CSV table of C-alpha atoms and ligand atoms in Angstrom, one decimal:
chain,number,residue,atom,x,y,z
A,1,UNK,CA,-11.9,-16.3,5.2
A,2,UNK,CA,-9.2,-16.3,7.9
A,3,UNK,CA,-10.2,-12.9,9.4
A,4,UNK,CA,-13.6,-11.4,9.8
A,5,UNK,CA,-14.3,-7.7,9.1
A,6,UNK,CA,-15.2,-7.3,12.8
A,7,UNK,CA,-11.8,-8.5,13.8
A,8,UNK,CA,-10.1,-6.0,11.5
A,9,UNK,CA,-12.5,-3.2,12.6
A,10,UNK,CA,-11.7,-3.9,16.3
A,11,UNK,CA,-8.0,-3.6,15.7
A,12,UNK,CA,-8.3,-0.5,13.4
A,13,UNK,CA,-10.3,1.3,16.2
A,14,UNK,CA,-7.9,0.4,19.2
A,15,UNK,CA,-6.6,3.4,21.1
A,16,UNK,CA,-3.8,4.7,18.9
A,17,UNK,CA,-1.2,3.9,21.6
A,18,UNK,CA,-2.2,0.3,21.8
A,19,UNK,CA,-2.6,0.1,18.0
A,20,UNK,CA,1.0,1.3,17.4
A,21,UNK,CA,2.3,-0.9,20.3
A,22,UNK,CA,0.8,-4.0,18.7
A,23,UNK,CA,2.0,-3.0,15.3
A,24,UNK,CA,5.5,-2.5,16.7
A,25,UNK,CA,5.6,-5.9,18.3
A,26,UNK,CA,4.8,-7.5,15.0
A,27,UNK,CA,7.1,-5.3,13.1
A,28,UNK,CA,10.1,-6.2,15.4
A,29,UNK,CA,9.3,-9.9,15.1
A,30,UNK,CA,8.8,-10.1,11.4
A,31,UNK,CA,10.7,-7.3,9.8
A,32,UNK,CA,14.1,-5.5,10.1
A,33,UNK,CA,12.7,-2.6,12.2
A,34,UNK,CA,15.2,0.0,10.9
A,35,UNK,CA,15.1,-1.2,7.3
A,36,UNK,CA,13.2,0.8,4.7
A,37,UNK,CA,12.9,-0.7,1.2
A,38,UNK,CA,13.7,2.0,-1.4
A,39,UNK,CA,11.8,1.7,-4.7
A,40,UNK,CA,12.0,4.0,-7.7
A,41,UNK,CA,9.1,4.5,-10.0
A,42,UNK,CA,9.3,5.2,-13.7
A,43,UNK,CA,6.4,5.8,-16.0
A,44,UNK,CA,7.3,3.9,-19.2
A,45,UNK,CA,4.0,4.7,-21.1
A,46,UNK,CA,2.1,7.8,-20.0
A,47,UNK,CA,-1.5,8.9,-20.3
A,48,UNK,CA,-4.3,8.2,-22.8
A,49,UNK,CA,-5.5,5.3,-20.6
A,50,UNK,CA,-8.9,3.9,-21.7
A,51,UNK,CA,-9.9,3.1,-18.0
A,52,UNK,CA,-11.9,5.7,-16.1
A,53,UNK,CA,-10.3,5.6,-12.7
A,54,UNK,CA,-11.6,8.8,-11.0
A,55,UNK,CA,-8.4,9.4,-9.2
A,56,UNK,CA,-6.0,9.1,-12.0
A,57,UNK,CA,-4.4,11.9,-14.0
A,58,UNK,CA,-3.5,9.5,-16.8
A,59,UNK,CA,-7.1,8.5,-17.7
A,60,UNK,CA,-8.2,9.6,-21.2
A,61,UNK,CA,-11.6,10.4,-19.6
A,62,UNK,CA,-10.1,13.4,-17.7
A,63,UNK,CA,-8.4,16.5,-18.9
A,64,UNK,CA,-5.3,16.9,-16.8
A,65,UNK,CA,-1.7,18.3,-17.1
A,66,UNK,CA,-0.5,14.9,-18.3
A,67,UNK,CA,1.1,15.0,-21.7
A,68,UNK,CA,0.6,11.5,-23.3
A,69,UNK,CA,3.8,9.7,-24.2
A,70,UNK,CA,4.3,6.4,-26.2
A,71,UNK,CA,6.1,3.5,-24.7
A,72,UNK,CA,9.7,4.5,-24.0
A,73,UNK,CA,12.5,2.5,-25.5
A,74,UNK,CA,14.7,0.3,-23.5
A,75,UNK,CA,17.8,2.5,-23.6
A,76,UNK,CA,15.9,5.6,-22.3
A,77,UNK,CA,14.5,3.6,-19.4
A,78,UNK,CA,17.9,2.1,-18.6
A,79,UNK,CA,19.4,5.5,-18.0
A,80,UNK,CA,16.8,6.1,-15.2
A,81,UNK,CA,17.4,2.6,-13.8
A,82,UNK,CA,21.1,3.4,-13.5
A,83,UNK,CA,20.4,6.6,-11.7
A,84,UNK,CA,18.0,4.8,-9.4
A,85,UNK,CA,20.6,2.2,-8.5
A,86,UNK,CA,23.3,4.8,-8.0
A,87,UNK,CA,20.9,6.6,-5.5
A,88,UNK,CA,20.5,3.3,-3.5
A,89,UNK,CA,17.2,1.9,-4.8
A,90,UNK,CA,16.9,-1.8,-4.6
A,91,UNK,CA,13.7,-2.0,-6.7
A,92,UNK,CA,12.8,-0.4,-10.0
A,93,UNK,CA,9.1,-0.2,-10.7
A,94,UNK,CA,7.9,0.5,-14.2
A,95,UNK,CA,4.3,1.6,-14.8
A,96,UNK,CA,2.3,1.8,-18.0
A,97,UNK,CA,-1.1,3.5,-18.5
A,98,UNK,CA,-2.6,0.5,-20.3
A,99,UNK,CA,-5.9,-1.3,-19.7
A,100,UNK,CA,-4.1,-4.5,-20.6
A,101,UNK,CA,-0.7,-5.4,-22.0
A,102,UNK,CA,-0.6,-5.0,-25.8
A,103,UNK,CA,0.8,-8.1,-27.5
A,104,UNK,CA,3.4,-7.8,-30.2
A,105,UNK,CA,6.2,-5.3,-30.5
A,106,UNK,CA,5.3,-3.3,-27.4
A,107,UNK,CA,5.2,-6.3,-25.1
A,108,UNK,CA,8.4,-7.6,-26.6
A,109,UNK,CA,10.0,-4.3,-25.8
A,110,UNK,CA,8.8,-4.4,-22.2
A,111,UNK,CA,10.2,-7.9,-21.9
A,112,UNK,CA,13.5,-6.7,-23.2
A,113,UNK,CA,13.6,-3.7,-20.8
A,114,UNK,CA,12.7,-6.0,-17.8
A,115,UNK,CA,15.6,-8.4,-18.6
A,116,UNK,CA,18.1,-5.5,-19.0
A,117,UNK,CA,17.1,-3.9,-15.7
A,118,UNK,CA,17.2,-7.2,-13.8
A,119,UNK,CA,20.6,-7.8,-15.3
A,120,UNK,CA,21.7,-4.6,-13.6
A,121,UNK,CA,20.9,-6.3,-10.2
A,122,UNK,CA,17.8,-4.4,-9.5
A,123,UNK,CA,14.6,-6.2,-8.5
A,124,UNK,CA,12.1,-5.4,-11.2
A,125,UNK,CA,8.4,-4.6,-10.6
A,126,UNK,CA,6.0,-3.9,-13.4
A,127,UNK,CA,2.4,-2.6,-13.5
A,128,UNK,CA,0.9,-2.8,-16.9
A,129,UNK,CA,-2.9,-3.3,-16.3
A,130,UNK,CA,-4.7,-6.6,-16.7
A,131,UNK,CA,-2.5,-9.6,-17.3
A,132,UNK,CA,-3.2,-13.2,-18.6
A,133,UNK,CA,-1.3,-16.0,-17.1
A,134,UNK,CA,1.0,-16.7,-20.1
A,135,UNK,CA,1.9,-13.0,-20.1
A,136,UNK,CA,2.8,-13.2,-16.4
A,137,UNK,CA,5.0,-16.2,-17.1
A,138,UNK,CA,6.8,-14.3,-19.9
A,139,UNK,CA,7.4,-11.4,-17.6
A,140,UNK,CA,8.8,-13.7,-14.9
A,141,UNK,CA,11.0,-15.5,-17.4
A,142,UNK,CA,12.4,-12.2,-18.6
A,143,UNK,CA,13.5,-11.4,-15.0
A,144,UNK,CA,10.6,-9.6,-13.4
A,145,UNK,CA,10.2,-10.3,-9.6
A,146,UNK,CA,7.0,-8.5,-8.8
A,147,UNK,CA,3.7,-7.4,-10.4
A,148,UNK,CA,1.7,-4.4,-8.9
A,149,UNK,CA,-2.0,-4.5,-9.4
A,150,UNK,CA,-4.0,-2.5,-6.7
A,151,UNK,CA,-7.5,-3.3,-5.4
A,152,UNK,CA,-7.6,0.4,-4.5
A,153,UNK,CA,-10.6,0.3,-2.1
A,154,UNK,CA,-13.4,-2.0,-0.8
A,155,UNK,CA,-15.5,-4.1,-3.2
A,156,UNK,CA,-18.5,-1.9,-2.3
A,157,UNK,CA,-16.8,1.5,-3.0
A,158,UNK,CA,-15.1,0.3,-6.2
A,159,UNK,CA,-17.9,1.0,-8.6
A,160,UNK,CA,-18.1,4.6,-7.4
A,161,UNK,CA,-14.4,5.0,-8.5
A,162,UNK,CA,-14.0,2.9,-11.6
A,163,UNK,CA,-16.7,1.7,-14.1
A,164,UNK,CA,-14.5,0.2,-16.9
A,165,UNK,CA,-13.5,-2.9,-15.0
A,166,UNK,CA,-14.6,-4.9,-11.9
A,167,UNK,CA,-13.1,-5.9,-8.7
A,168,UNK,CA,-13.2,-9.5,-9.9
A,169,UNK,CA,-11.2,-8.5,-13.0
A,170,UNK,CA,-8.5,-7.2,-10.6
A,171,UNK,CA,-8.6,-10.4,-8.4
A,172,UNK,CA,-8.2,-12.5,-11.6
A,173,UNK,CA,-5.0,-10.7,-12.7
A,174,UNK,CA,-3.6,-11.1,-9.2
A,175,UNK,CA,-4.3,-14.8,-9.4
A,176,UNK,CA,-2.6,-15.0,-12.8
A,177,UNK,CA,0.4,-13.2,-11.3
A,178,UNK,CA,0.6,-15.7,-8.4
A,179,UNK,CA,0.3,-18.7,-10.7
A,180,UNK,CA,3.3,-17.5,-12.7
A,181,UNK,CA,5.4,-17.3,-9.5
A,182,UNK,CA,5.7,-13.6,-9.5
A,183,UNK,CA,5.5,-11.7,-6.2
A,184,UNK,CA,2.2,-9.9,-5.7
A,185,UNK,CA,2.2,-6.2,-4.9
A,186,UNK,CA,-1.3,-5.0,-4.2
A,187,UNK,CA,-2.8,-2.3,-2.0
A,188,UNK,CA,-5.0,0.8,-2.3
A,189,UNK,CA,-5.6,4.5,-2.0
A,190,UNK,CA,-7.1,6.3,1.0
A,191,UNK,CA,-8.9,9.6,0.7
A,192,UNK,CA,-11.2,8.6,-2.3
A,193,UNK,CA,-14.3,9.7,-0.3
A,194,UNK,CA,-14.6,6.2,1.2
A,195,UNK,CA,-16.1,5.5,4.6
A,196,UNK,CA,-14.2,3.8,7.4
A,197,UNK,CA,-15.9,0.5,6.5
A,198,UNK,CA,-14.4,0.8,3.1
A,199,UNK,CA,-10.9,1.1,4.5
A,200,UNK,CA,-11.7,-1.9,6.7
A,201,UNK,CA,-13.1,-3.7,3.7
A,202,UNK,CA,-9.9,-3.2,1.7
A,203,UNK,CA,-7.7,-4.4,4.6
A,204,UNK,CA,-10.0,-7.4,5.0
A,205,UNK,CA,-9.6,-8.3,1.3
A,206,UNK,CA,-5.9,-7.9,1.3
A,207,UNK,CA,-5.4,-9.8,4.6
A,208,UNK,CA,-7.5,-12.8,3.5
A,209,UNK,CA,-5.6,-13.4,0.3
A,210,UNK,CA,-3.8,-16.7,0.3
A,211,UNK,CA,-0.9,-16.3,0.3
A,212,UNK,CA,-1.0,-12.7,1.5
A,213,UNK,CA,0.5,-10.1,-0.8
A,214,UNK,CA,4.3,-9.8,-0.7
A,215,UNK,CA,3.9,-6.0,-0.6
A,216,UNK,CA,1.1,-3.6,0.1
A,217,UNK,CA,1.3,-0.1,-1.2
A,218,UNK,CA,-0.9,2.3,0.8
A,219,UNK,CA,-1.4,5.5,-1.3
A,220,UNK,CA,-2.9,8.8,-0.1
A,221,UNK,CA,-4.9,10.3,-2.9
A,222,UNK,CA,-3.0,13.0,-4.7
A,223,UNK,CA,-6.0,15.1,-5.9
A,224,UNK,CA,-5.1,16.3,-9.5
A,225,UNK,CA,-6.9,19.1,-11.2
A,226,UNK,CA,-9.1,17.9,-14.0
A,227,UNK,CA,-9.9,14.6,-12.4
A,228,UNK,CA,-13.4,14.0,-10.8
A,229,UNK,CA,-11.7,13.8,-7.4
A,230,UNK,CA,-9.9,17.2,-7.8
A,231,UNK,CA,-11.6,18.7,-4.8
A,232,UNK,CA,-11.3,15.8,-2.5
A,233,UNK,CA,-9.9,16.7,0.9
A,234,UNK,CA,-6.5,15.2,1.8
A,235,UNK,CA,-6.9,12.0,3.9
A,236,UNK,CA,-6.8,12.5,7.7
A,237,UNK,CA,-3.4,11.6,8.9
A,238,UNK,CA,-4.4,9.6,11.8
A,239,UNK,CA,-6.9,7.5,9.8
A,240,UNK,CA,-4.0,6.9,7.4
A,241,UNK,CA,-1.7,5.8,10.2
A,242,UNK,CA,-4.4,3.5,11.6
A,243,UNK,CA,-4.7,1.8,8.2
A,244,UNK,CA,-0.9,1.3,8.0
A,245,UNK,CA,-0.8,-0.2,11.5
A,246,UNK,CA,-3.7,-2.5,10.8
A,247,UNK,CA,-2.0,-3.7,7.6
A,248,UNK,CA,1.1,-4.4,9.5
A,249,UNK,CA,-0.8,-6.4,12.3
A,250,UNK,CA,-2.7,-8.5,9.8
A,251,UNK,CA,0.0,-9.0,7.2
A,252,UNK,CA,3.1,-9.4,9.4
A,253,UNK,CA,5.4,-10.6,6.5
A,254,UNK,CA,4.3,-8.1,3.9
A,255,UNK,CA,6.3,-5.1,3.0
A,256,UNK,CA,3.9,-2.1,3.8
A,257,UNK,CA,4.7,0.8,1.5
A,258,UNK,CA,4.0,4.4,2.4
A,259,UNK,CA,3.3,5.3,-1.3
A,260,UNK,CA,1.7,8.3,-3.1
A,261,UNK,CA,0.9,11.5,-1.1
A,262,UNK,CA,4.1,12.0,0.9
A,263,UNK,CA,4.7,15.5,-0.4
A,264,UNK,CA,1.5,16.5,1.4
A,265,UNK,CA,2.6,14.8,4.6
A,266,UNK,CA,4.7,16.3,7.3
A,267,UNK,CA,7.9,14.5,8.5
A,268,UNK,CA,6.0,13.8,11.7
A,269,UNK,CA,3.1,12.0,9.8
A,270,UNK,CA,5.6,10.0,7.8
A,271,UNK,CA,7.4,9.1,11.0
A,272,UNK,CA,4.2,7.9,12.6
A,273,UNK,CA,3.7,5.7,9.5
A,274,UNK,CA,7.1,4.2,10.1
A,275,UNK,CA,6.2,3.6,13.7
A,276,UNK,CA,3.0,2.0,12.6
A,277,UNK,CA,5.0,-0.5,10.6
A,278,UNK,CA,5.5,1.0,7.1
A,279,UNK,CA,8.8,-0.2,5.7
A,280,UNK,CA,9.0,1.0,2.2
A,281,UNK,CA,8.8,4.2,0.2
A,282,UNK,CA,9.1,5.4,-3.4
A,283,UNK,CA,12.3,7.4,-3.7
A,284,UNK,CA,13.0,10.0,-6.4
A,285,UNK,CA,11.4,13.4,-7.1
A,286,UNK,CA,8.5,12.0,-9.3
A,287,UNK,CA,6.0,9.1,-8.8
A,288,UNK,CA,4.5,8.3,-12.2
A,289,UNK,CA,3.4,11.8,-13.2
A,290,UNK,CA,3.1,13.7,-9.9
A,291,UNK,CA,5.8,15.0,-7.5
A,292,UNK,CA,7.4,13.0,-4.7
A,293,UNK,CA,9.8,14.3,-2.0
A,294,UNK,CA,13.4,15.1,-3.1
A,295,UNK,CA,15.8,12.2,-2.5
A,296,UNK,CA,18.0,14.5,-0.4
A,297,UNK,CA,15.1,15.2,2.0
A,298,UNK,CA,14.2,11.5,2.3
A,299,UNK,CA,17.9,10.7,3.0
A,300,UNK,CA,18.0,13.4,5.7
A,301,UNK,CA,14.8,12.1,7.3
A,302,UNK,CA,16.0,8.5,7.3
A,303,UNK,CA,19.3,9.7,8.9
A,304,UNK,CA,17.5,11.6,11.6
A,305,UNK,CA,15.4,8.6,12.4
A,306,UNK,CA,18.3,6.2,12.3
A,307,UNK,CA,16.7,4.1,9.5
A,308,UNK,CA,18.7,2.5,6.7
A,309,UNK,CA,17.9,1.0,3.3
A,310,UNK,CA,16.4,-2.5,3.6
A,311,UNK,CA,18.7,-5.2,2.3
A,312,UNK,CA,16.5,-7.6,0.3
A,313,UNK,CA,18.5,-10.6,1.3
A,314,UNK,CA,18.4,-9.7,5.0
A,315,UNK,CA,14.6,-9.1,4.7
A,316,UNK,CA,14.2,-12.7,3.3
A,317,UNK,CA,16.2,-14.2,6.1
A,318,UNK,CA,14.1,-12.4,8.8
A,319,UNK,CA,11.0,-13.6,7.1
A,320,UNK,CA,12.2,-17.3,7.0
A,321,UNK,CA,13.2,-17.1,10.7
A,322,UNK,CA,9.8,-15.7,11.7
A,323,UNK,CA,8.0,-18.2,9.6
A,324,UNK,CA,10.0,-21.1,11.2
A,325,UNK,CA,9.0,-19.8,14.7
A,326,UNK,CA,5.2,-19.7,13.9
P,401,LIG,N1,-2.5,1.2,-15.2
P,401,LIG,C1,-2.1,0.3,-14.3
P,401,LIG,C2,-3.1,0.0,-13.2
P,401,LIG,O1,-4.0,0.8,-13.0
P,401,LIG,O2,-3.0,-1.1,-12.6
P,401,LIG,C3,-0.8,0.7,-13.6
P,401,LIG,C4,-0.5,2.1,-13.3
P,401,LIG,S1,-1.6,2.9,-12.1
P,401,LIG,C5,-1.2,4.6,-12.2
P,401,LIG,C6,-1.0,2.3,-10.5
P,401,LIG,C7,-1.7,2.8,-9.3
P,401,LIG,O3,-1.4,4.1,-8.9
P,401,LIG,C8,-3.2,2.7,-9.3
P,401,LIG,O4,-3.6,1.4,-9.0
P,401,LIG,C9,-3.5,3.6,-8.1
P,401,LIG,O5,-3.7,2.8,-6.9
P,401,LIG,C10,-2.4,4.6,-8.0
P,401,LIG,N2,-2.7,5.9,-8.3
P,401,LIG,C11,-3.0,6.4,-9.5
P,401,LIG,N3,-3.3,7.8,-9.4
P,401,LIG,C12,-3.2,8.1,-8.1
P,401,LIG,C13,-3.4,9.3,-7.4
P,401,LIG,N4,-3.8,10.4,-8.0
P,401,LIG,N5,-3.2,9.3,-6.1
P,401,LIG,C14,-2.8,8.2,-5.4
P,401,LIG,N6,-2.6,7.0,-6.1
P,401,LIG,C15,-2.8,6.9,-7.4
P,402,LIG,C1,1.2,2.3,-6.3
P,402,LIG,O1,0.4,1.8,-5.5
P,402,LIG,N1,1.5,3.6,-6.3
P,402,LIG,C2,2.4,3.9,-7.4
P,402,LIG,C3,2.7,2.5,-8.0
P,402,LIG,N2,1.8,1.7,-7.2
P,402,LIG,C4,2.7,2.2,-9.4
P,402,LIG,C5,1.8,4.9,-8.3
P,402,LIG,C6,1.3,6.2,-7.7
P,402,LIG,C7,0.8,7.1,-8.7
P,402,LIG,C8,0.5,8.4,-8.2
P,402,LIG,C9,0.0,9.4,-9.2
P,402,LIG,C10,0.9,9.7,-10.3
P,402,LIG,O2,2.1,10.1,-10.1
P,402,LIG,O3,0.6,9.6,-11.5
P,403,LIG,FE1,-5.2,3.8,-16.3
P,403,LIG,FE2,-4.0,2.7,-14.2
P,403,LIG,FE3,-4.7,5.3,-14.3
P,403,LIG,FE4,-6.6,3.6,-14.1
P,403,LIG,S1,-5.0,3.9,-12.6
P,403,LIG,S2,-6.6,5.3,-15.5
P,403,LIG,S3,-5.8,1.9,-15.3
P,403,LIG,S4,-3.2,4.3,-15.6
C-alpha cells in the first residue's frame, strides 16, 4: 500500500485552512482550477433491484416512491442525450438498477445505446452492476469510456449497509473494468452513519488503487422515505468538505465529483467543495430517481464563481504535463 491510514487521517484532520490550502496547491498543479466537468445522469432501467443497499430507493427490498421501469429503448435515451449535449454536458452517464448485466437482448440494447451516444460526441459512462471482463470489453468496443462502480464506504462498514454482495465483489468488477481499458469511476457516500475512521478507510482504499481511479464521485446520502436510512441526518458539511479535500490531495489527477446531495447543500457549501478541489458535478434536474439542482441555478452559480465547463481535451493535456513534471 502506497499510503497508510495514519497518513490519510493526519491530512483529513488538518486545520481546515491548511487542508484547503494544500488541496488548492495540488488542484492548481494537476487540474484546470476553473474547469468543472459537467455530467448528466439518466436512469435507463429503474427500480426492482435485487440488491439490498440500505441507502437506495431502487432496491426491491424497500418500499419507496420509485416506480419500477423496464430497460428503456435506445431512441428514448438518445432524446435525453441530445438535451444533455445541448445543455453543455460533456459526459452522459447511464445507470441501471441491476445486480449484474443481463446477457442477451438487454445487454445488446445497452451496447447499441452506448455506441449511438458515443457517436454524438459525448463521453459515455455506464453503471450496470457487477461486470465480467468480457462484458467490460464489449462495452469498451461499443464506445463506452468509463464504468462507475462505487465502493461506497470502508470495508468495515460495508456489511452494515449491504448484505447481498461483498467489498471484494466490488473490487473484482473494478479490476475487470481496468483490464478492459475502460476508465474507472469509483467513490462513495458520506452520511451513512459511518464513523470518521470509515471515511478515512474509504479514502485509503481509493487512494491505494493502482492506478488510482480516473474519477471519484463523493455522494452525500439522500435519505429517501421507505429506505432503512430514511431518518439519517444529513452529513455535516465540514466533514464532507474535509473528505473532498483529502481525496484531492491523495488523488491529484482524479476528477473529484461533488455528486448526490447538492439540493440539500447551500451555495456556500458547494463553493467550499470547489475550493477543496471538487471539479465535477451532475447537471440536470434529476439524478437517477431523486432531484438535483436546476441547470439554470447551477449555471448561475458557476458564473458567479467564474468557473467554466471543463474541456475534456484540456484536462487530458494538463494531466500529461503534470505527469511529466513528477
Ligand atoms: N446498480 C448499480 C450499482 O449499484 O453499482 C448502479 C446504480 S447505483 C444507484 C449508483 C450509485 O448511486 C451507488 O453506488 C451509490 O453510491 C449511489 N446512490 C444510490 N442511492 C443513493 C442515495 N440515496 N444517496 C446518495 N447516493 C446514492
Ligand atoms: C454516483 O456515485 N452517484 C450517481 C452515479 N454515481 C450513478 C447516482 C446517485 C444516485 C442518487 C439517488 C438517486 O437519484 O436514485
Ligand atoms: Fe441496486 Fe445499485 Fe441501488 Fe444497490 S445501489 S440497490 S445495486 S441500484
